[in-house]
Amino acid sequence: MTYEAVHATPDGDATLDRLVRTASEYGYEGVVVRNHGDAKPDADLEAVADTYGVDVVSGVEIRAEDPSRASGFVGNHRETKTIVVVHGGTPELNRFAVEQPAVDVLAHPMAGDGDVNHVLAKAAVENGVRFEFSFREVLRASGGERVQALRDLRKLRELVDAFDAPYVVSADPRSHLHLRAPRELVAVGEVIGFDAAAIESGLAEWGEIAERNRGIRSDEFVEPGVKIRSGDGNRSNDDNQSADHHSNDDGE
């Protein structure tokens, strides 16, 4: 299943209704609402989802000046948002994000003064934090800015490949006019060295995160692989492990 992560009004320039309608026409099965924390979407997510038959996921993109403030925002949003994204772009914020199991995605890791190295890649793997491949600059910039964006994405891809780090893909649209069909994002991915399957996997990963986090927040969740059977209060084991076996959770 393919998902896109969008900024709707008042954070973006198009309503969530218009964004989801266009995403549905392009073949997306899900849309993550990733508005920044100070710009909550002015829409009923469930109503929009019902109208277009698209999974609309509640998310947030945390933008903060430093890790201390970012940590507070993560704590505030983790219980209410299905997907928590941290807006990176500095060495401090990038490192903070990949070291937090409560963070799902590090967005814009190569923006501004940001960078990614083997230390951050290993931390992302350990904590289950996905790097975002944002194609925004490649699709909407030109000249030297676009060349630099391509260079940054290639470097990030090399590190993700080397350490098998988790990742997501997005055009980071702020308008329905910014949305691109999955096949167009596949074409961009091929420019930076990805094959079609890798881009499709990055688009699907948004949905995988949503499904996982919804399961953790459900009343039936006990621990990874263990749920309470509805009706009788008994535990069931999804992974055929004993109910008293404890494993580390990379989400919260």
PDB file of C-alpha atoms in Angstrom:
ATOM      1  CA  MET A   1       0.000   0.000   0.000  1.00  0.00           C
ATOM      2  CA  THR A   2       1.320   3.444  -0.873  1.00  0.00           C
ATOM      3  CA  TYR A   3       1.119   6.409   1.487  1.00  0.00           C
ATOM      4  CA  GLU A   4       2.086  10.076   1.204  1.00  0.00           C
ATOM      5  CA  ALA A   5       2.724  12.495   4.094  1.00  0.00           C
ATOM      6  CA  VAL A   6       1.270  15.980   3.601  1.00  0.00           C
ATOM      7  CA  HIS A   7       1.024  19.450   5.125  1.00  0.00           C
ATOM      8  CA  ALA A   8      -2.605  20.649   5.024  1.00  0.00           C
ATOM      9  CA  THR A   9      -3.977  24.101   5.839  1.00  0.00           C
ATOM     10  CA  PRO A  10      -3.107  26.064   7.897  1.00  0.00           C
ATOM     11  CA  ASP A  11       0.395  24.581   7.563  1.00  0.00           C
ATOM     12  CA  GLY A  12       0.106  24.150   3.812  1.00  0.00           C
ATOM     13  CA  ASP A  13      -1.728  25.819   0.949  1.00  0.00           C
ATOM     14  CA  ALA A  14      -4.468  23.239   0.336  1.00  0.00           C
ATOM     15  CA  THR A  15      -7.187  21.766   2.502  1.00  0.00           C
ATOM     16  CA  LEU A  16      -6.874  18.202   3.694  1.00  0.00           C
ATOM     17  CA  ASP A  17      -9.965  17.356   1.658  1.00  0.00           C
ATOM     18  CA  ARG A  18      -8.287  18.560  -1.542  1.00  0.00           C
ATOM     19  CA  LEU A  19      -5.015  16.811  -0.736  1.00  0.00           C
ATOM     20  CA  VAL A  20      -6.681  13.482   0.040  1.00  0.00           C
ATOM     21  CA  ARG A  21      -8.909  13.691  -3.019  1.00  0.00           C
ATOM     22  CA  THR A  22      -5.889  14.260  -5.265  1.00  0.00           C
ATOM     23  CA  ALA A  23      -3.867  11.565  -3.522  1.00  0.00           C
ATOM     24  CA  SER A  24      -6.713   9.123  -4.089  1.00  0.00           C
ATOM     25  CA  GLU A  25      -6.813  10.023  -7.795  1.00  0.00           C
ATOM     26  CA  TYR A  26      -3.065   9.349  -8.001  1.00  0.00           C
ATOM     27  CA  GLY A  27      -3.519   5.893  -6.502  1.00  0.00           C
ATOM     28  CA  TYR A  28      -2.439   6.444  -2.897  1.00  0.00           C
ATOM     29  CA  GLU A  29      -4.208   4.305  -0.324  1.00  0.00           C
ATOM     30  CA  GLY A  30      -3.179   6.393   2.682  1.00  0.00           C
ATOM     31  CA  VAL A  31      -2.271   9.951   3.657  1.00  0.00           C
ATOM     32  CA  VAL A  32      -0.364  10.988   6.771  1.00  0.00           C
ATOM     33  CA  VAL A  33      -1.188  14.477   8.051  1.00  0.00           C
ATOM     34  CA  ARG A  34       2.192  15.800   9.162  1.00  0.00           C
ATOM     35  CA  ASN A  35       1.403  19.429  10.049  1.00  0.00           C
ATOM     36  CA  HIS A  36       3.847  21.152  12.354  1.00  0.00           C
ATOM     37  CA  GLY A  37       2.758  21.204  15.959  1.00  0.00           C
ATOM     38  CA  ASP A  38       1.749  24.874  15.939  1.00  0.00           C
ATOM     39  CA  ALA A  39      -0.500  24.463  12.873  1.00  0.00           C
ATOM     40  CA  LYS A  40      -3.106  21.800  13.608  1.00  0.00           C
ATOM     41  CA  PRO A  41      -5.150  20.737  10.562  1.00  0.00           C
ATOM     42  CA  ASP A  42      -8.567  22.359  10.395  1.00  0.00           C
ATOM     43  CA  ALA A  43     -10.355  19.229   9.222  1.00  0.00           C
ATOM     44  CA  ASP A  44     -12.126  16.117  10.489  1.00  0.00           C
ATOM     45  CA  LEU A  45      -9.703  13.352   9.568  1.00  0.00           C
ATOM     46  CA  GLU A  46     -12.244  10.547   9.936  1.00  0.00           C
ATOM     47  CA  ALA A  47     -14.814  12.327   7.778  1.00  0.00           C
ATOM     48  CA  VAL A  48     -12.262  12.934   5.012  1.00  0.00           C
ATOM     49  CA  ALA A  49     -11.133   9.307   5.183  1.00  0.00           C
ATOM     50  CA  ASP A  50     -14.721   8.080   4.853  1.00  0.00           C
ATOM     51  CA  THR A  51     -15.420  10.394   1.918  1.00  0.00           C
ATOM     52  CA  TYR A  52     -12.542   9.166  -0.238  1.00  0.00           C
ATOM     53  CA  GLY A  53     -11.941   5.670   1.085  1.00  0.00           C
ATOM     54  CA  VAL A  54      -8.358   6.563   1.994  1.00  0.00           C
ATOM     55  CA  ASP A  55      -6.614   5.848   5.289  1.00  0.00           C
ATOM     56  CA  VAL A  56      -5.970   9.272   6.845  1.00  0.00           C
ATOM     57  CA  VAL A  57      -3.343   9.049   9.589  1.00  0.00           C
ATOM     58  CA  SER A  58      -2.921  11.574  12.385  1.00  0.00           C
ATOM     59  CA  GLY A  59       0.677  12.748  12.593  1.00  0.00           C
ATOM     60  CA  VAL A  60       2.811  15.698  13.609  1.00  0.00           C
ATOM     61  CA  GLU A  61       6.126  17.152  12.467  1.00  0.00           C
ATOM     62  CA  ILE A  62       7.920  18.590  15.462  1.00  0.00           C
ATOM     63  CA  ARG A  63      10.001  21.675  14.801  1.00  0.00           C
ATOM     64  CA  ALA A  64      12.149  22.904  17.683  1.00  0.00           C
ATOM     65  CA  GLU A  65      15.213  25.061  18.271  1.00  0.00           C
ATOM     66  CA  ASP A  66      17.074  22.480  20.320  1.00  0.00           C
ATOM     67  CA  PRO A  67      16.829  18.881  21.576  1.00  0.00           C
ATOM     68  CA  SER A  68      15.523  19.920  24.982  1.00  0.00           C
ATOM     69  CA  ARG A  69      12.456  21.571  23.494  1.00  0.00           C
ATOM     70  CA  ALA A  70      12.062  18.811  20.946  1.00  0.00           C
ATOM     71  CA  SER A  71      12.004  16.251  23.748  1.00  0.00           C
ATOM     72  CA  GLY A  72       9.139  18.054  25.442  1.00  0.00           C
ATOM     73  CA  PHE A  73       7.159  18.210  22.209  1.00  0.00           C
ATOM     74  CA  VAL A  74       7.722  14.502  21.535  1.00  0.00           C
ATOM     75  CA  GLY A  75       6.362  13.709  24.984  1.00  0.00           C
ATOM     76  CA  ASN A  76       3.345  15.932  24.415  1.00  0.00           C
ATOM     77  CA  HIS A  77       2.405  14.388  21.073  1.00  0.00           C
ATOM     78  CA  ARG A  78       3.373  10.728  21.439  1.00  0.00           C
ATOM     79  CA  GLU A  79       0.128   9.707  23.146  1.00  0.00           C
ATOM     80  CA  THR A  80      -2.183  11.530  20.724  1.00  0.00           C
ATOM     81  CA  LYS A  81      -0.522  11.234  17.303  1.00  0.00           C
ATOM     82  CA  THR A  82      -0.119   7.993  15.411  1.00  0.00           C
ATOM     83  CA  ILE A  83       3.097   9.110  13.688  1.00  0.00           C
ATOM     84  CA  VAL A  84       5.647  11.448  15.275  1.00  0.00           C
ATOM     85  CA  VAL A  85       8.154  13.125  12.954  1.00  0.00           C
ATOM     86  CA  VAL A  86      11.039  15.359  14.048  1.00  0.00           C
ATOM     87  CA  HIS A  87      12.173  18.114  11.686  1.00  0.00           C
ATOM     88  CA  GLY A  88      15.956  17.808  11.631  1.00  0.00           C
ATOM     89  CA  GLY A  89      18.561  19.894   9.868  1.00  0.00           C
ATOM     90  CA  THR A  90      21.134  20.450  12.613  1.00  0.00           C
ATOM     91  CA  PRO A  91      23.665  17.975  14.034  1.00  0.00           C
ATOM     92  CA  GLU A  92      22.060  18.267  17.483  1.00  0.00           C
ATOM     93  CA  LEU A  93      18.479  17.657  16.355  1.00  0.00           C
ATOM     94  CA  ASN A  94      19.463  14.853  14.003  1.00  0.00           C
ATOM     95  CA  ARG A  95      21.288  13.037  16.780  1.00  0.00           C
ATOM     96  CA  PHE A  96      18.449  13.626  19.238  1.00  0.00           C
ATOM     97  CA  ALA A  97      15.878  12.189  16.837  1.00  0.00           C
ATOM     98  CA  VAL A  98      17.698   8.957  15.962  1.00  0.00           C
ATOM     99  CA  GLU A  99      18.377   8.250  19.639  1.00  0.00           C
ATOM    100  CA  GLN A 100      14.674   8.422  20.614  1.00  0.00           C
ATOM    101  CA  PRO A 101      12.596   5.237  20.229  1.00  0.00           C
ATOM    102  CA  ALA A 102       9.499   7.442  20.613  1.00  0.00           C
ATOM    103  CA  VAL A 103      10.334   9.173  17.309  1.00  0.00           C
ATOM    104  CA  ASP A 104       9.126   7.462  14.145  1.00  0.00           C
ATOM    105  CA  VAL A 105      10.766   9.568  11.421  1.00  0.00           C
ATOM    106  CA  LEU A 106      13.655  12.030  11.142  1.00  0.00           C
ATOM    107  CA  ALA A 107      12.614  14.503   8.432  1.00  0.00           C
ATOM    108  CA  HIS A 108      15.026  16.685   6.438  1.00  0.00           C
ATOM    109  CA  PRO A 109      18.192  15.233   7.998  1.00  0.00           C
ATOM    110  CA  MET A 110      20.401  16.796   5.299  1.00  0.00           C
ATOM    111  CA  ALA A 111      18.791  20.256   5.337  1.00  0.00           C
ATOM    112  CA  GLY A 112      20.615  23.341   6.596  1.00  0.00           C
ATOM    113  CA  ASP A 113      23.644  22.329   8.645  1.00  0.00           C
ATOM    114  CA  GLY A 114      22.394  18.766   9.017  1.00  0.00           C
ATOM    115  CA  ASP A 115      24.248  15.665   7.931  1.00  0.00           C
ATOM    116  CA  VAL A 116      24.132  11.911   8.457  1.00  0.00           C
ATOM    117  CA  ASN A 117      27.091   9.679   9.254  1.00  0.00           C
ATOM    118  CA  HIS A 118      27.652   6.087  10.314  1.00  0.00           C
ATOM    119  CA  VAL A 119      27.040   6.909  13.991  1.00  0.00           C
ATOM    120  CA  LEU A 120      23.580   8.317  13.265  1.00  0.00           C
ATOM    121  CA  ALA A 121      22.768   5.475  10.888  1.00  0.00           C
ATOM    122  CA  LYS A 122      23.600   2.886  13.552  1.00  0.00           C
ATOM    123  CA  ALA A 123      21.508   4.746  16.134  1.00  0.00           C
ATOM    124  CA  ALA A 124      18.565   4.900  13.735  1.00  0.00           C
ATOM    125  CA  VAL A 125      18.747   1.141  13.216  1.00  0.00           C
ATOM    126  CA  GLU A 126      18.960   0.502  16.957  1.00  0.00           C
ATOM    127  CA  ASN A 127      15.988   2.731  17.800  1.00  0.00           C
ATOM    128  CA  GLY A 128      13.806   2.078  14.766  1.00  0.00           C
ATOM    129  CA  VAL A 129      13.842   5.696  13.559  1.00  0.00           C
ATOM    130  CA  ARG A 130      13.273   6.115   9.817  1.00  0.00           C
ATOM    131  CA  PHE A 131      15.233   8.595   7.745  1.00  0.00           C
ATOM    132  CA  GLU A 132      13.082  10.565   5.356  1.00  0.00           C
ATOM    133  CA  PHE A 133      13.996  10.859   1.701  1.00  0.00           C
ATOM    134  CA  SER A 134      12.197  14.105   0.910  1.00  0.00           C
ATOM    135  CA  PHE A 135      12.050  14.779  -2.815  1.00  0.00           C
ATOM    136  CA  ARG A 136      10.720  18.302  -2.254  1.00  0.00           C
ATOM    137  CA  GLU A 137      13.814  20.166  -3.396  1.00  0.00           C
ATOM    138  CA  VAL A 138      14.428  17.868  -6.349  1.00  0.00           C
ATOM    139  CA  LEU A 139      10.867  18.353  -7.578  1.00  0.00           C
ATOM    140  CA  ARG A 140      10.436  22.041  -6.825  1.00  0.00           C
ATOM    141  CA  ALA A 141      13.889  23.654  -6.836  1.00  0.00           C
ATOM    142  CA  SER A 142      16.240  24.362  -9.725  1.00  0.00           C
ATOM    143  CA  GLY A 143      19.886  25.078 -10.490  1.00  0.00           C
ATOM    144  CA  GLY A 144      22.446  24.694  -7.741  1.00  0.00           C
ATOM    145  CA  GLU A 145      19.821  24.090  -5.065  1.00  0.00           C
ATOM    146  CA  ARG A 146      18.502  21.077  -6.954  1.00  0.00           C
ATOM    147  CA  VAL A 147      22.018  19.750  -7.617  1.00  0.00           C
ATOM    148  CA  GLN A 148      22.844  19.974  -3.900  1.00  0.00           C
ATOM    149  CA  ALA A 149      19.600  18.225  -2.981  1.00  0.00           C
ATOM    150  CA  LEU A 150      20.445  15.347  -5.311  1.00  0.00           C
ATOM    151  CA  ARG A 151      23.939  15.107  -3.854  1.00  0.00           C
ATOM    152  CA  ASP A 152      22.560  14.982  -0.303  1.00  0.00           C
ATOM    153  CA  LEU A 153      19.989  12.318  -1.184  1.00  0.00           C
ATOM    154  CA  ARG A 154      22.648  10.149  -2.820  1.00  0.00           C
ATOM    155  CA  LYS A 155      24.815  10.345   0.292  1.00  0.00           C
ATOM    156  CA  LEU A 156      21.863   9.453   2.514  1.00  0.00           C
ATOM    157  CA  ARG A 157      20.981   6.514   0.263  1.00  0.00           C
ATOM    158  CA  GLU A 158      24.519   5.165   0.486  1.00  0.00           C
ATOM    159  CA  LEU A 159      24.404   5.227   4.292  1.00  0.00           C
ATOM    160  CA  VAL A 160      20.934   3.697   4.422  1.00  0.00           C
ATOM    161  CA  ASP A 161      22.101   0.913   2.116  1.00  0.00           C
ATOM    162  CA  ALA A 162      25.321   0.339   4.040  1.00  0.00           C
ATOM    163  CA  PHE A 163      23.616  -0.052   7.419  1.00  0.00           C
ATOM    164  CA  ASP A 164      20.212  -1.307   6.255  1.00  0.00           C
ATOM    165  CA  ALA A 165      18.633   1.654   8.036  1.00  0.00           C
ATOM    166  CA  PRO A 166      14.854   2.152   7.928  1.00  0.00           C
ATOM    167  CA  TYR A 167      13.473   4.946   5.764  1.00  0.00           C
ATOM    168  CA  VAL A 168      10.396   6.586   4.280  1.00  0.00           C
ATOM    169  CA  VAL A 169       9.898   8.453   1.002  1.00  0.00           C
ATOM    170  CA  SER A 170       7.810  11.589   0.423  1.00  0.00           C
ATOM    171  CA  ALA A 171       7.394  14.511  -1.949  1.00  0.00           C
ATOM    172  CA  ASP A 172       6.610  16.527   1.212  1.00  0.00           C
ATOM    173  CA  PRO A 173       3.632  18.265  -0.463  1.00  0.00           C
ATOM    174  CA  ARG A 174       2.161  21.485   0.928  1.00  0.00           C
ATOM    175  CA  SER A 175      -0.435  21.719  -1.820  1.00  0.00           C
ATOM    176  CA  HIS A 176      -2.382  19.297  -3.982  1.00  0.00           C
ATOM    177  CA  LEU A 177      -0.297  20.728  -6.843  1.00  0.00           C
ATOM    178  CA  HIS A 178       2.833  19.322  -5.165  1.00  0.00           C
ATOM    179  CA  LEU A 179       1.528  15.765  -5.073  1.00  0.00           C
ATOM    180  CA  ARG A 180       3.138  13.333  -7.479  1.00  0.00           C
ATOM    181  CA  ALA A 181       2.013   9.861  -8.462  1.00  0.00           C
ATOM    182  CA  PRO A 182       4.103   6.984  -7.069  1.00  0.00           C
ATOM    183  CA  ARG A 183       5.552   6.254 -10.528  1.00  0.00           C
ATOM    184  CA  GLU A 184       6.910   9.821 -10.684  1.00  0.00           C
ATOM    185  CA  LEU A 185       8.626   9.383  -7.314  1.00  0.00           C
ATOM    186  CA  VAL A 186      10.066   6.113  -8.572  1.00  0.00           C
ATOM    187  CA  ALA A 187      11.610   8.058 -11.450  1.00  0.00           C
ATOM    188  CA  VAL A 188      13.191  10.533  -9.021  1.00  0.00           C
ATOM    189  CA  GLY A 189      14.471   7.670  -6.883  1.00  0.00           C
ATOM    190  CA  GLU A 190      16.194   6.096  -9.853  1.00  0.00           C
ATOM    191  CA  VAL A 191      18.182   9.308 -10.331  1.00  0.00           C
ATOM    192  CA  ILE A 192      19.705   8.905  -6.857  1.00  0.00           C
ATOM    193  CA  GLY A 193      20.324   5.185  -7.229  1.00  0.00           C
ATOM    194  CA  PHE A 194      17.169   3.531  -5.888  1.00  0.00           C
ATOM    195  CA  ASP A 195      15.258   0.918  -7.831  1.00  0.00           C
ATOM    196  CA  ALA A 196      11.470   0.975  -8.103  1.00  0.00           C
ATOM    197  CA  ALA A 197      10.949  -1.554  -5.310  1.00  0.00           C
ATOM    198  CA  ALA A 198      12.969   0.532  -2.850  1.00  0.00           C
ATOM    199  CA  ILE A 199      10.888   3.661  -3.484  1.00  0.00           C
ATOM    200  CA  GLU A 200       7.649   1.704  -3.235  1.00  0.00           C
ATOM    201  CA  SER A 201       8.881   0.283   0.067  1.00  0.00           C
ATOM    202  CA  GLY A 202       9.627   3.791   1.360  1.00  0.00           C
ATOM    203  CA  LEU A 203       6.120   4.952   0.452  1.00  0.00           C
ATOM    204  CA  ALA A 204       4.551   1.880   2.064  1.00  0.00           C
ATOM    205  CA  GLU A 205       6.589   2.339   5.248  1.00  0.00           C
ATOM    206  CA  TRP A 206       4.343   5.224   6.366  1.00  0.00           C
ATOM    207  CA  GLY A 207       1.482   2.746   6.462  1.00  0.00           C
ATOM    208  CA  GLU A 208       3.582   0.152   8.276  1.00  0.00           C
ATOM    209  CA  ILE A 209       4.395   2.687  10.985  1.00  0.00           C
ATOM    210  CA  ALA A 210       0.727   3.625  11.338  1.00  0.00           C
ATOM    211  CA  GLU A 211      -0.413   0.018  11.606  1.00  0.00           C
ATOM    212  CA  ARG A 212       2.242  -0.790  14.176  1.00  0.00           C
ATOM    213  CA  ASN A 213       1.588   2.238  16.363  1.00  0.00           C
ATOM    214  CA  ARG A 214      -2.174   1.786  16.231  1.00  0.00           C
ATOM    215  CA  GLY A 215      -1.662  -1.762  17.419  1.00  0.00           C
ATOM    216  CA  ILE A 216       0.516  -0.611  20.325  1.00  0.00           C
ATOM    217  CA  ARG A 217      -2.110   1.934  21.390  1.00  0.00           C
ATOM    218  CA  SER A 218      -4.981  -0.566  21.215  1.00  0.00           C
ATOM    219  CA  ASP A 219      -6.542  -1.989  24.367  1.00  0.00           C
ATOM    220  CA  GLU A 220      -5.517  -5.474  23.276  1.00  0.00           C
ATOM    221  CA  PHE A 221      -1.775  -4.733  23.236  1.00  0.00           C
ATOM    222  CA  VAL A 222       0.299  -6.283  26.042  1.00  0.00           C
ATOM    223  CA  GLU A 223       3.813  -6.384  24.600  1.00  0.00           C
ATOM    224  CA  PRO A 224       5.330  -7.032  21.163  1.00  0.00           C
ATOM    225  CA  GLY A 225       3.829 -10.259  19.838  1.00  0.00           C
ATOM    226  CA  VAL A 226       1.292 -10.581  22.650  1.00  0.00           C
ATOM    227  CA  LYS A 227      -2.323  -9.404  22.648  1.00  0.00           C
ATOM    228  CA  ILE A 228      -5.364  -9.961  24.821  1.00  0.00           C
ATOM    229  CA  ARG A 229      -8.045 -11.961  23.051  1.00  0.00           C
ATOM    230  CA  SER A 230     -11.212  -9.898  22.886  1.00  0.00           C
ATOM    231  CA  GLY A 231     -14.082 -11.420  24.825  1.00  0.00           C
ATOM    232  CA  ASP A 232     -12.290 -13.669  27.292  1.00  0.00           C
ATOM    233  CA  GLY A 233      -9.425 -11.529  28.579  1.00  0.00           C
ATOM    234  CA  ASN A 234      -6.897 -14.238  27.739  1.00  0.00           C
ATOM    235  CA  ARG A 235      -3.563 -13.526  26.145  1.00  0.00           C
ATOM    236  CA  SER A 236      -2.806 -14.679  22.624  1.00  0.00           C
ATOM    237  CA  ASN A 237       0.644 -14.869  21.126  1.00  0.00           C
ATOM    238  CA  ASP A 238       1.041 -13.453  17.603  1.00  0.00           C
ATOM    239  CA  ASP A 239       4.563 -14.811  17.173  1.00  0.00           C
ATOM    240  CA  ASN A 240       4.107 -18.240  18.827  1.00  0.00           C
ATOM    241  CA  GLN A 241       6.259 -17.086  21.713  1.00  0.00           C
ATOM    242  CA  SER A 242       5.433 -17.699  25.364  1.00  0.00           C
ATOM    243  CA  ALA A 243       3.330 -14.940  26.929  1.00  0.00           C
ATOM    244  CA  ASP A 244       5.940 -14.274  29.571  1.00  0.00           C
ATOM    245  CA  HIS A 245       8.707 -13.634  27.021  1.00  0.00           C
ATOM    246  CA  HIS A 246       9.706  -9.968  26.948  1.00  0.00           C
ATOM    247  CA  SER A 247      11.346  -8.262  23.967  1.00  0.00           C
ATOM    248  CA  ASN A 248      12.413  -4.674  23.392  1.00  0.00           C
ATOM    249  CA  ASP A 249       9.876  -2.353  21.747  1.00  0.00           C
ATOM    250  CA  ASP A 250      11.287   0.245  19.362  1.00  0.00           C
ATOM    251  CA  GLY A 251       8.243   2.541  19.469  1.00  0.00           C
ATOM    252  CA  GLU A 252       7.612   4.092  22.856  1.00  0.00           C
TER     253      GLU A 252
END
